[in-house]
Short mmCIF file of C-alpha atoms in Angstrom, two decimals:
data_model
loop_
_atom_site.label_atom_id
_atom_site.label_comp_id
_atom_site.label_asym_id
_atom_site.label_seq_id
_atom_site.Cartn_x
_atom_site.Cartn_y
_atom_site.Cartn_z
CA MET J 3 -10.58 -53.06 0.96
CA MET J 4 -9.65 -52.98 -2.73
CA ILE J 5 -13.30 -53.39 -3.70
CA LYS J 6 -14.31 -50.45 -1.52
CA LEU J 7 -11.53 -48.30 -2.97
CA TRP J 8 -12.58 -49.27 -6.50
CA MET J 9 -16.21 -48.37 -5.78
CA VAL J 10 -15.29 -44.97 -4.32
CA THR J 11 -13.03 -44.19 -7.29
CA SER J 12 -15.75 -45.24 -9.74
CA LEU J 13 -18.31 -43.00 -8.03
CA GLN J 14 -15.89 -40.05 -8.08
CA LEU J 15 -15.19 -40.52 -11.79
CA ALA J 16 -18.91 -40.86 -12.53
CA GLU J 17 -19.60 -37.64 -10.60
CA LEU J 18 -16.80 -35.89 -12.49
CA PHE J 19 -18.24 -37.06 -15.82
CA VAL J 20 -21.77 -35.92 -14.97
CA SER J 21 -20.59 -32.53 -13.65
CA SER J 22 -18.42 -31.96 -16.72
CA VAL J 23 -21.23 -32.79 -19.14
CA VAL J 24 -23.78 -30.63 -17.32
CA HIS J 25 -21.47 -27.59 -17.18
CA LEU J 26 -20.35 -28.05 -20.79
CA LEU J 27 -23.93 -28.29 -22.03
CA TYR J 28 -24.96 -25.20 -20.10
CA GLY J 29 -21.97 -23.27 -21.44
CA PHE J 30 -22.82 -24.36 -24.98
CA TYR J 31 -26.44 -23.33 -24.43
CA ILE J 32 -25.42 -19.83 -23.30
CA PHE J 33 -22.93 -19.41 -26.13
CA SER J 34 -25.30 -20.66 -28.85
CA SER J 35 -28.12 -18.50 -27.48
CA ALA J 36 -25.86 -15.46 -27.72
CA VAL J 37 -24.82 -16.25 -31.29
CA ALA J 38 -28.42 -16.92 -32.35
CA GLY J 39 -29.61 -13.70 -30.73
CA ASP J 40 -26.82 -11.72 -32.36
CA ILE J 41 -27.61 -13.11 -35.81
CA SER J 42 -31.30 -12.40 -35.30
CA GLN J 43 -30.57 -8.82 -34.22
CA LYS J 44 -28.28 -8.13 -37.19
CA LEU J 45 -30.86 -9.57 -39.56
CA SER J 46 -33.59 -7.45 -38.00
CA ASP J 47 -31.42 -4.33 -38.21
CA TYR J 48 -30.75 -5.05 -41.89
CA LEU J 49 -34.39 -5.64 -42.80
CA PHE J 50 -35.85 -2.90 -40.63
CA LYS J 51 -33.66 0.17 -40.37
CA SER J 52 -33.61 1.43 -36.79
CA ASN J 53 -34.41 5.05 -36.06
CA VAL J 54 -32.91 4.92 -32.56
CA VAL J 55 -30.12 7.44 -32.11
CA ILE J 56 -26.92 5.95 -30.72
CA ASN J 57 -24.32 8.11 -29.03
CA ASP J 58 -20.55 7.87 -29.41
CA ALA J 59 -20.32 5.35 -26.57
CA GLY J 60 -22.59 2.95 -28.45
CA GLU J 61 -25.48 3.43 -26.03
CA PHE J 62 -29.02 4.68 -26.47
CA ASP J 63 -29.10 8.46 -26.19
CA GLN J 64 -32.16 8.73 -23.92
CA ASN J 65 -32.73 11.44 -21.33
CA GLN J 66 -29.00 12.19 -21.43
CA SER J 67 -29.47 15.64 -19.97
CA ASN J 68 -31.58 14.24 -17.14
CA VAL J 69 -29.05 11.69 -15.88
CA GLU J 70 -25.82 13.70 -15.86
CA GLY J 71 -26.18 14.50 -12.16
CA LEU J 72 -26.90 10.91 -11.12
CA PRO J 73 -24.11 8.73 -9.71
CA PRO J 74 -23.71 5.68 -11.96
CA ILE J 75 -24.78 2.28 -10.69
CA VAL J 76 -22.08 -0.19 -11.72
CA LEU J 77 -23.07 -3.86 -12.04
CA VAL J 78 -20.08 -6.17 -11.54
CA HIS J 79 -20.40 -9.77 -12.75
CA GLY J 80 -19.11 -12.88 -11.03
CA ILE J 81 -17.07 -15.92 -12.02
CA PHE J 82 -17.52 -17.02 -15.66
CA GLY J 83 -19.47 -13.80 -16.14
CA PHE J 84 -19.39 -11.15 -18.84
CA GLY J 85 -20.22 -7.50 -19.32
CA LYS J 86 -21.79 -5.38 -21.99
CA GLY J 87 -20.40 -6.12 -25.42
CA ARG J 88 -19.69 -9.83 -24.85
CA LEU J 89 -21.86 -12.75 -25.98
CA GLY J 90 -23.71 -10.55 -28.44
CA GLY J 91 -26.74 -8.89 -26.90
CA LEU J 92 -27.00 -11.32 -23.97
CA SER J 93 -27.19 -9.65 -20.57
CA TYR J 94 -25.46 -11.23 -17.56
CA PHE J 95 -27.87 -9.37 -15.28
CA GLY J 96 -30.93 -10.45 -17.25
CA GLY J 97 -31.61 -6.95 -18.54
CA ALA J 98 -31.74 -5.41 -15.06
CA GLU J 99 -29.48 -2.59 -16.32
CA LYS J 100 -32.47 -1.21 -18.25
CA LYS J 101 -34.30 -0.46 -15.00
CA ASP J 102 -32.29 2.70 -14.37
CA GLU J 103 -31.16 5.59 -16.55
CA ARG J 104 -27.48 5.42 -15.61
CA VAL J 105 -26.11 1.90 -15.28
CA LEU J 106 -22.70 0.61 -16.36
CA VAL J 107 -21.91 -3.08 -16.90
CA PRO J 108 -18.13 -3.57 -17.25
CA ASP J 109 -16.67 -6.66 -18.88
CA LEU J 110 -13.92 -7.96 -16.58
CA GLY J 111 -11.87 -11.14 -16.71
CA SER J 112 -14.23 -14.02 -15.98
CA LEU J 113 -11.55 -16.19 -14.35
CA THR J 114 -8.85 -13.68 -13.44
CA SER J 115 -8.02 -13.06 -9.79
CA ILE J 116 -9.98 -10.68 -7.57
CA TYR J 117 -6.93 -8.40 -7.52
CA ASP J 118 -6.60 -8.23 -11.31
CA ARG J 119 -10.32 -7.64 -11.77
CA ALA J 120 -10.33 -4.79 -9.24
CA ARG J 121 -7.46 -3.11 -11.09
CA GLU J 122 -9.28 -3.49 -14.39
CA LEU J 123 -12.51 -2.10 -12.93
CA PHE J 124 -10.74 1.07 -11.80
CA TYR J 125 -9.37 1.85 -15.27
CA TYR J 126 -12.64 0.92 -16.94
CA LEU J 127 -14.26 3.72 -14.95
CA LYS J 128 -11.49 6.28 -14.64
CA GLY J 129 -9.80 5.71 -17.99
CA GLY J 130 -6.30 4.86 -19.14
CA ARG J 131 -4.37 1.66 -19.60
CA VAL J 132 -4.77 -1.03 -16.95
CA ASP J 133 -1.74 -1.11 -14.65
CA PHE J 134 -1.58 -4.28 -12.58
CA GLY J 135 1.39 -2.97 -10.61
CA GLU J 136 5.07 -3.80 -11.08
CA GLU J 137 5.51 -5.98 -7.99
CA HIS J 138 2.34 -8.02 -8.51
CA SER J 139 2.96 -8.52 -12.23
CA GLU J 140 6.52 -9.71 -11.67
CA ALA J 141 5.46 -12.12 -8.92
CA CYS J 142 2.63 -13.58 -11.03
CA GLY J 143 4.50 -13.78 -14.31
CA HIS J 144 2.37 -11.57 -16.53
CA SER J 145 2.64 -8.21 -18.28
CA ARG J 146 2.34 -5.17 -16.08
CA PHE J 147 -0.03 -3.38 -18.45
CA GLY J 148 -3.29 -4.59 -19.92
CA ARG J 149 -6.27 -3.22 -21.81
CA GLU J 150 -6.52 0.43 -22.84
CA TYR J 151 -9.80 2.10 -21.77
CA GLY J 152 -9.22 5.55 -23.24
CA LYS J 153 -11.08 8.29 -21.39
CA GLY J 154 -13.04 5.77 -19.29
CA GLU J 155 -16.75 5.42 -18.65
CA TYR J 156 -16.81 7.87 -15.72
CA PRO J 157 -13.65 10.01 -15.84
CA GLU J 158 -15.03 12.54 -13.32
CA TRP J 159 -15.13 9.82 -10.65
CA ASP J 160 -13.85 11.15 -7.31
CA GLU J 161 -15.05 11.83 -3.76
CA ASP J 162 -17.51 14.46 -4.98
CA HIS J 163 -18.76 12.14 -7.74
CA PRO J 164 -18.97 8.73 -6.00
CA ILE J 165 -20.42 5.53 -7.43
CA HIS J 166 -22.93 2.86 -6.39
CA PHE J 167 -21.64 -0.69 -6.93
CA VAL J 168 -23.73 -3.85 -7.23
CA GLY J 169 -21.73 -7.08 -7.33
CA HIS J 170 -22.95 -10.58 -8.03
CA SER J 171 -21.03 -13.53 -6.56
CA ALA J 172 -17.28 -12.85 -6.81
CA GLY J 173 -18.12 -9.41 -8.20
CA ALA J 174 -19.02 -8.24 -4.68
CA GLN J 175 -15.55 -9.12 -3.41
CA VAL J 176 -14.01 -7.33 -6.41
CA VAL J 177 -15.76 -4.14 -5.30
CA ARG J 178 -14.50 -4.51 -1.73
CA VAL J 179 -10.91 -4.96 -2.94
CA LEU J 180 -11.28 -1.96 -5.25
CA GLN J 181 -12.52 0.21 -2.38
CA GLN J 182 -9.55 -0.84 -0.25
CA MET J 183 -7.21 -0.01 -3.12
CA LEU J 184 -8.79 3.45 -3.35
CA ALA J 185 -8.29 3.94 0.39
CA ASP J 186 -4.67 2.77 0.12
CA LYS J 187 -4.01 5.05 -2.88
CA ALA J 188 -2.76 2.02 -4.76
CA PHE J 189 -3.09 3.46 -8.28
CA GLU J 190 0.05 5.14 -9.56
CA GLY J 191 -0.71 8.63 -10.86
CA PHE J 192 -3.98 8.82 -8.90
CA GLU J 193 -2.79 9.85 -5.44
CA GLU J 194 -6.06 11.60 -4.55
CA THR J 195 -8.16 8.42 -4.32
CA ASN J 196 -9.88 7.42 -1.08
CA GLU J 197 -12.61 5.08 0.18
CA ASN J 198 -15.30 7.75 -0.22
CA TRP J 199 -15.21 7.34 -3.98
CA VAL J 200 -17.60 4.45 -3.25
CA LEU J 201 -21.05 5.59 -2.11
CA SER J 202 -22.67 2.19 -1.65
CA VAL J 203 -21.98 -1.51 -2.12
CA THR J 204 -24.80 -3.97 -2.75
CA SER J 205 -23.97 -7.66 -2.82
CA LEU J 206 -26.14 -10.20 -4.63
CA SER J 207 -25.05 -13.70 -3.57
CA GLY J 208 -21.65 -12.24 -2.73
CA ALA J 209 -18.58 -14.39 -2.09
CA PHE J 210 -17.27 -12.73 1.07
CA ASN J 211 -15.87 -15.65 3.05
CA GLY J 212 -15.19 -18.33 0.47
CA THR J 213 -17.17 -21.44 -0.42
CA THR J 214 -16.92 -25.18 0.20
CA ARG J 215 -17.86 -25.73 -3.44
CA THR J 216 -14.27 -24.92 -4.41
CA TYR J 217 -13.18 -28.12 -2.65
CA LEU J 218 -15.88 -30.16 -4.38
CA ASP J 219 -14.73 -28.79 -7.73
CA GLY J 220 -11.11 -29.68 -7.06
CA MET J 221 -9.28 -27.23 -4.79
CA ARG J 222 -7.23 -28.95 -2.09
CA THR J 223 -8.62 -28.62 1.43
CA ASP J 224 -5.20 -28.56 3.08
CA ASP J 225 -3.98 -25.31 1.48
CA GLY J 226 -6.88 -23.81 -0.49
CA ILE J 227 -4.47 -22.85 -3.28
CA SER J 228 -3.55 -25.89 -5.38
CA MET J 229 -5.76 -28.34 -7.27
CA LYS J 230 -6.25 -32.08 -7.02
CA PRO J 231 -4.70 -33.97 -9.97
CA ILE J 232 -8.06 -35.23 -11.27
CA CYS J 233 -11.04 -32.90 -10.88
CA LEU J 234 -13.49 -30.61 -12.66
CA LEU J 235 -11.15 -27.63 -12.29
CA GLN J 236 -8.32 -29.48 -14.03
CA LEU J 237 -10.59 -30.03 -17.03
CA CYS J 238 -11.52 -26.36 -16.88
CA ARG J 239 -7.83 -25.40 -16.72
CA ILE J 240 -6.99 -27.39 -19.85
CA GLY J 241 -9.96 -25.95 -21.73
CA VAL J 242 -9.10 -22.35 -20.80
CA ILE J 243 -5.43 -22.77 -21.76
CA MET J 244 -6.38 -24.22 -25.16
CA TYR J 245 -8.96 -21.47 -25.74
CA ASP J 246 -6.47 -18.70 -25.01
CA TRP J 247 -3.60 -20.39 -26.86
CA LEU J 248 -5.63 -20.87 -30.05
CA ASP J 249 -6.55 -17.17 -29.82
CA ILE J 250 -9.39 -17.29 -32.37
CA SER J 251 -10.33 -13.62 -32.70
CA TRP J 252 -14.07 -13.97 -33.36
CA LEU J 253 -14.45 -16.40 -30.46
CA LYS J 254 -12.61 -14.11 -28.06
CA THR J 255 -14.75 -11.22 -29.24
CA TYR J 256 -17.75 -13.15 -27.99
CA TYR J 257 -16.15 -14.37 -24.78
CA ASN J 258 -12.82 -13.80 -23.07
CA PHE J 259 -11.54 -15.41 -19.85
CA GLY J 260 -9.37 -12.32 -19.30
CA PHE J 261 -5.88 -13.82 -19.40
CA ASP J 262 -4.53 -11.76 -22.30
CA HIS J 263 -1.89 -10.17 -20.03
CA PHE J 264 -0.38 -13.64 -19.53
CA ASN J 265 0.44 -13.77 -23.28
CA ILE J 266 -0.63 -17.39 -23.71
CA SER J 267 -1.49 -17.01 -27.43
CA TRP J 268 0.34 -19.26 -29.91
CA LYS J 269 1.43 -16.11 -31.70
CA LYS J 270 3.62 -15.22 -28.72
CA THR J 271 4.56 -18.52 -27.09
CA GLY J 272 4.39 -21.17 -29.82
CA VAL J 273 3.96 -24.87 -29.08
CA ARG J 274 6.53 -24.81 -26.29
CA GLY J 275 4.51 -22.16 -24.46
CA LEU J 276 1.41 -24.35 -24.69
CA VAL J 277 3.29 -27.32 -23.25
CA ASP J 278 4.64 -25.19 -20.38
CA CYS J 279 1.14 -23.99 -19.52
CA LEU J 280 -0.36 -27.47 -19.68
CA MET J 281 2.44 -28.85 -17.52
CA GLY J 282 1.79 -26.15 -14.93
CA ASN J 283 5.13 -24.37 -15.32
CA THR J 284 3.77 -20.99 -16.47
CA GLY J 285 0.50 -19.11 -16.72
CA PRO J 286 -2.18 -18.06 -14.22
CA PHE J 287 -2.79 -21.60 -12.93
CA ALA J 288 0.91 -22.05 -12.15
CA THR J 289 1.22 -18.83 -10.14
CA GLY J 290 -2.22 -18.97 -8.51
CA ASP J 291 -3.22 -15.63 -10.03
CA TRP J 292 -6.74 -16.71 -10.93
CA ILE J 293 -10.06 -16.57 -9.17
CA LEU J 294 -10.53 -19.99 -7.55
CA PRO J 295 -7.78 -19.62 -4.90
CA ASP J 296 -9.52 -16.37 -3.88
CA LEU J 297 -12.79 -18.27 -3.36
CA THR J 298 -11.59 -20.98 -0.98
CA ILE J 299 -12.21 -20.31 2.71
CA GLN J 300 -8.45 -19.99 3.29
CA GLY J 301 -8.00 -17.65 0.31
CA SER J 302 -10.94 -15.46 1.28
CA THR J 303 -9.74 -15.23 4.87
CA SER J 304 -6.32 -14.09 3.66
CA LEU J 305 -7.89 -11.56 1.30
CA ASN J 306 -10.28 -10.25 3.98
CA SER J 307 -7.46 -9.66 6.44
CA ASN J 308 -6.58 -6.53 4.45
CA LEU J 309 -10.13 -5.31 3.72
CA GLN J 310 -12.16 -2.86 5.79
CA THR J 311 -15.82 -1.87 6.05
CA PHE J 312 -15.67 1.91 5.82
CA PRO J 313 -17.73 4.26 8.02
CA SER J 314 -18.99 6.51 5.22
CA THR J 315 -20.12 3.81 2.78
CA TYR J 316 -23.51 2.07 2.76
CA TYR J 317 -23.51 -1.74 2.55
CA PHE J 318 -26.32 -4.15 1.74
CA SER J 319 -26.30 -7.86 1.02
CA TYR J 320 -28.75 -10.42 -0.37
CA ALA J 321 -27.72 -13.94 0.71
CA THR J 322 -29.36 -16.78 -1.22
CA ARG J 323 -30.14 -20.37 -0.27
CA ARG J 324 -31.85 -23.41 -1.75
CA THR J 325 -31.75 -25.68 1.28
CA ARG J 326 -33.83 -26.28 4.39
CA ARG J 327 -33.40 -27.99 7.75
CA ILE J 328 -35.48 -31.09 8.49
CA MET J 329 -34.99 -33.14 11.67
CA GLY J 330 -31.50 -31.76 12.13
CA MET J 331 -30.46 -32.42 8.52
CA THR J 332 -29.84 -29.91 5.72
CA ILE J 333 -31.32 -30.95 2.36
CA PRO J 334 -32.17 -29.23 -0.97
CA SER J 335 -35.46 -27.34 -0.77
CA GLY J 336 -37.24 -29.04 -3.64
CA VAL J 337 -36.18 -29.95 -7.17
CA LEU J 338 -37.99 -27.65 -9.59
CA GLY J 339 -36.71 -24.45 -8.01
CA ILE J 340 -33.04 -25.37 -8.43
CA HIS J 341 -31.23 -25.02 -11.75
CA PRO J 342 -30.15 -28.44 -13.14
CA MET J 343 -26.52 -27.26 -13.26
CA LEU J 344 -26.62 -26.57 -9.52
CA PHE J 345 -28.79 -29.32 -8.04
CA LEU J 346 -26.00 -31.85 -7.48
CA ARG J 347 -23.81 -29.19 -5.87
CA VAL J 348 -26.66 -28.00 -3.61
CA PHE J 349 -26.95 -31.56 -2.27
CA GLN J 350 -23.19 -32.09 -1.95
CA MET J 351 -22.64 -28.77 -0.18
CA SER J 352 -25.52 -29.48 2.22
CA GLN J 353 -23.74 -32.69 3.27
CA TRP J 354 -20.22 -31.21 3.33
CA ARG J 355 -17.78 -32.33 6.00
CA PHE J 356 -14.25 -30.95 6.22
CA PRO J 357 -11.78 -33.88 6.16
CA GLN J 358 -10.81 -34.95 9.68
CA ASP J 359 -7.15 -35.40 8.72
CA VAL J 360 -6.90 -31.74 7.63
CA SER J 361 -6.72 -28.72 9.90
CA PRO J 362 -9.94 -26.66 9.72
CA PRO J 363 -9.70 -23.45 7.68
CA TYR J 364 -10.12 -21.23 10.77
CA LYS J 365 -10.44 -21.53 14.53
CA GLY J 366 -14.01 -22.32 15.57
CA TYR J 367 -15.02 -23.80 12.19
CA ARG J 368 -18.19 -25.94 12.31
CA ASP J 369 -19.49 -27.95 9.32
CA GLU J 370 -23.13 -27.25 10.26
CA GLU J 371 -22.71 -23.51 9.76
CA TRP J 372 -21.60 -24.05 6.14
CA GLN J 373 -24.30 -26.46 4.96
CA GLU J 374 -26.98 -23.98 3.89
CA ASN J 375 -26.15 -22.97 0.33
CA ASP J 376 -27.39 -21.89 -3.11
CA GLY J 377 -25.45 -24.39 -5.21
CA ALA J 378 -22.33 -22.23 -5.56
CA LEU J 379 -21.83 -20.39 -2.28
CA ASN J 380 -22.62 -21.11 1.35
CA THR J 381 -25.29 -18.82 2.78
CA VAL J 382 -23.17 -18.03 5.84
CA SER J 383 -20.49 -16.70 3.50
CA MET J 384 -22.85 -14.33 1.68
CA THR J 385 -24.36 -12.30 4.52
CA HIS J 386 -21.37 -10.11 5.41
CA PRO J 387 -17.59 -10.35 5.91
CA ARG J 388 -16.97 -12.69 8.87
CA LEU J 389 -13.39 -13.93 8.48
CA PRO J 390 -10.88 -13.43 9.97
CA VAL J 391 -12.91 -10.90 12.03
CA GLU J 392 -16.63 -10.22 11.84
CA HIS J 393 -17.69 -6.85 10.45
CA PRO J 394 -20.68 -4.85 11.79
CA SER J 395 -23.94 -6.28 10.48
CA ARG J 396 -27.71 -6.30 10.91
CA PHE J 397 -30.14 -8.97 9.73
CA ILE J 398 -33.37 -7.64 8.18
CA ARG J 399 -36.51 -9.44 7.07
CA SER J 400 -37.98 -6.79 4.80
CA ASP J 401 -36.58 -4.07 2.55
CA SER J 402 -38.89 -1.64 4.35
CA GLU J 403 -36.49 -1.83 7.29
CA CYS J 404 -33.90 -0.11 5.10
CA GLN J 405 -35.70 3.19 4.59
CA THR J 406 -33.22 4.68 7.04
CA LEU J 407 -29.72 3.28 6.65
CA GLN J 408 -26.56 3.82 8.61
CA PRO J 409 -23.23 3.69 6.79
CA GLY J 410 -20.53 1.31 7.89
CA ILE J 411 -22.97 -1.55 8.64
CA TRP J 412 -23.74 -4.59 6.47
CA TYR J 413 -27.54 -4.91 6.23
CA TYR J 414 -28.32 -8.41 4.98
CA LYS J 415 -31.40 -10.33 3.93
CA ILE J 416 -31.89 -14.06 3.23
CA VAL J 417 -33.58 -14.83 -0.11
CA GLU J 418 -34.89 -18.22 -1.23
CA ALA J 419 -33.13 -18.64 -4.58
CA ASP J 420 -30.21 -20.47 -6.18
CA HIS J 421 -27.00 -18.80 -7.26
CA ILE J 422 -28.09 -17.91 -10.81
CA THR J 423 -31.75 -17.04 -10.18
CA PHE J 424 -31.14 -13.31 -10.65
CA ILE J 425 -28.83 -13.42 -13.67
CA VAL J 426 -28.99 -14.26 -17.39
CA ASN J 427 -32.55 -15.66 -17.56
CA ARG J 428 -34.94 -13.32 -15.79
CA GLU J 429 -37.91 -15.57 -16.58
CA ARG J 430 -36.69 -18.14 -14.02
CA ALA J 431 -37.01 -15.64 -11.19
CA GLY J 432 -40.33 -14.27 -12.34
CA VAL J 433 -41.70 -11.39 -10.25
CA GLN J 434 -38.91 -11.94 -7.70
CA PHE J 435 -36.42 -10.63 -10.29
CA ASP J 436 -38.20 -7.29 -10.49
CA LEU J 437 -38.65 -7.07 -6.72
CA ILE J 438 -34.93 -7.58 -6.07
CA TYR J 439 -33.57 -5.19 -8.67
CA ASP J 440 -36.25 -2.56 -8.12
CA SER J 441 -35.40 -2.50 -4.42
CA ILE J 442 -31.67 -2.22 -5.20
CA PHE J 443 -32.06 0.68 -7.61
CA GLN J 444 -34.63 2.48 -5.48
CA ARG J 445 -32.37 2.22 -2.47
CA CYS J 446 -29.47 3.69 -4.44
CA ARG J 447 -31.57 6.57 -5.74
CA LYS J 448 -33.79 7.40 -2.75
CA HIS J 449 -32.18 6.29 0.50
CA VAL J 450 -28.40 6.39 0.02
CA PHE J 451 -26.61 9.75 -0.13
CA ARG J 452 -24.03 11.72 1.80
CA LYS J 453 -25.05 15.33 1.26
CA ILE J 454 -28.48 15.81 -0.31
CA PRO J 455 -30.63 13.34 -2.25
CA GLN J 456 -29.99 13.53 -5.97
CA THR J 457 -32.73 14.76 -8.29
CA LEU J 458 -34.24 11.88 -10.20
CA PRO J 459 -35.03 12.29 -13.90
CA ASN J 460 -38.28 14.20 -14.53
CA GLN J 461 -38.47 15.15 -10.86
CA SER J 462 -38.07 18.57 -9.26
CA PRO J 463 -35.44 19.03 -6.54
CA ARG J 464 -36.57 18.43 -2.96
CA SER J 465 -35.36 19.93 0.23
CA PRO J 466 -32.46 18.10 1.88
CA ARG J 467 -33.22 15.35 4.37
CA SER J 468 -30.96 13.24 6.49
CA PRO J 469 -30.65 9.47 6.04
CA HIS J 470 -30.33 9.05 9.80
#
């Protein structure tokens, strides 16, 4: 018995070591690539003076007069993600934002809760200082107010000037929470908001119903809120606390986890504050106001219980998978097509079994339904909101089936890809990268509208036509 216990413990520690090294190396690769690219760009700018005109917002001033009437397409990153202005010139969406004339890529907290990120996204667009809400801030132990966004990226945003949202991973759930907040008029001083401020929502590997990976990484299966004492997430927690406590300005300029409103910096808390955070007495990990509890099946079910699919908004979802069924078993679909950082998790998630001594996360739960995955999320979780009640949906095989869309229905498509195929490194996806993003942007511009189709740049107005 002792020998068996020793062997299991040894295997768990070995898996933890391998996972930690792989994730650390990938993080270092991304960070060093960003720094190298930034240095190269600055050197190039110094040696060869650029003649490109930059506007006050720091963006290329191209066809500005042609795009003023277009609703912005807002790309919302997922967990550990970043927006424009972080990691030098690196693009989280692999440069997809250059495919359309009016795309915004906000930089939100990479590990902050879905709630906090939704609040931040609103003020990024509308302008002003982020207000997390008095009740929420007091309950979670952080400052009520956060970053100042000035006039905002789209201050005219309202029902007559709605927005298209595209969310990757947890970013899709952020958009859903934001839309519900708009419907609930949850922003003080903005009583005119409603759900129709959102024209369309497109999810790319969206985290709608949670993921079993959270349990593999260290979340407890019995509550979906707390962490195991020894796990990958505990190492992550320590690293994030140290990063924010040290508060090295140039590092945080490159990358920020988004916990500034918790005031973890040594300048504000001193050594005692660091000890309190590490001991789990204060900070986001103590109160549960960070993103992982929102990504467990229990956390997602709780979050979804307050979220609606609205009848005037268009919804589309790309669900990804890197597994296949053979003789009744789910296994990874090859080796070369799966990113090295994700391969172990693809295999582990395909063999996942909820512990028998723990109550299942919801009534009717079946392990088999959660085994197809993309290395980060389960495919069943990405198609459309299912928990605690299933929302209207329609499975499609081809984008051509979406020429005529109905609002209030989640159209979803299954794509053979892992969780990071369509972000950061577009070369991995090859032609599939262009096919996915071209279809997303074309759908936003040509097939999704409430009144009349907008006039595209360099195109004369057409007579109105109905999407139905």
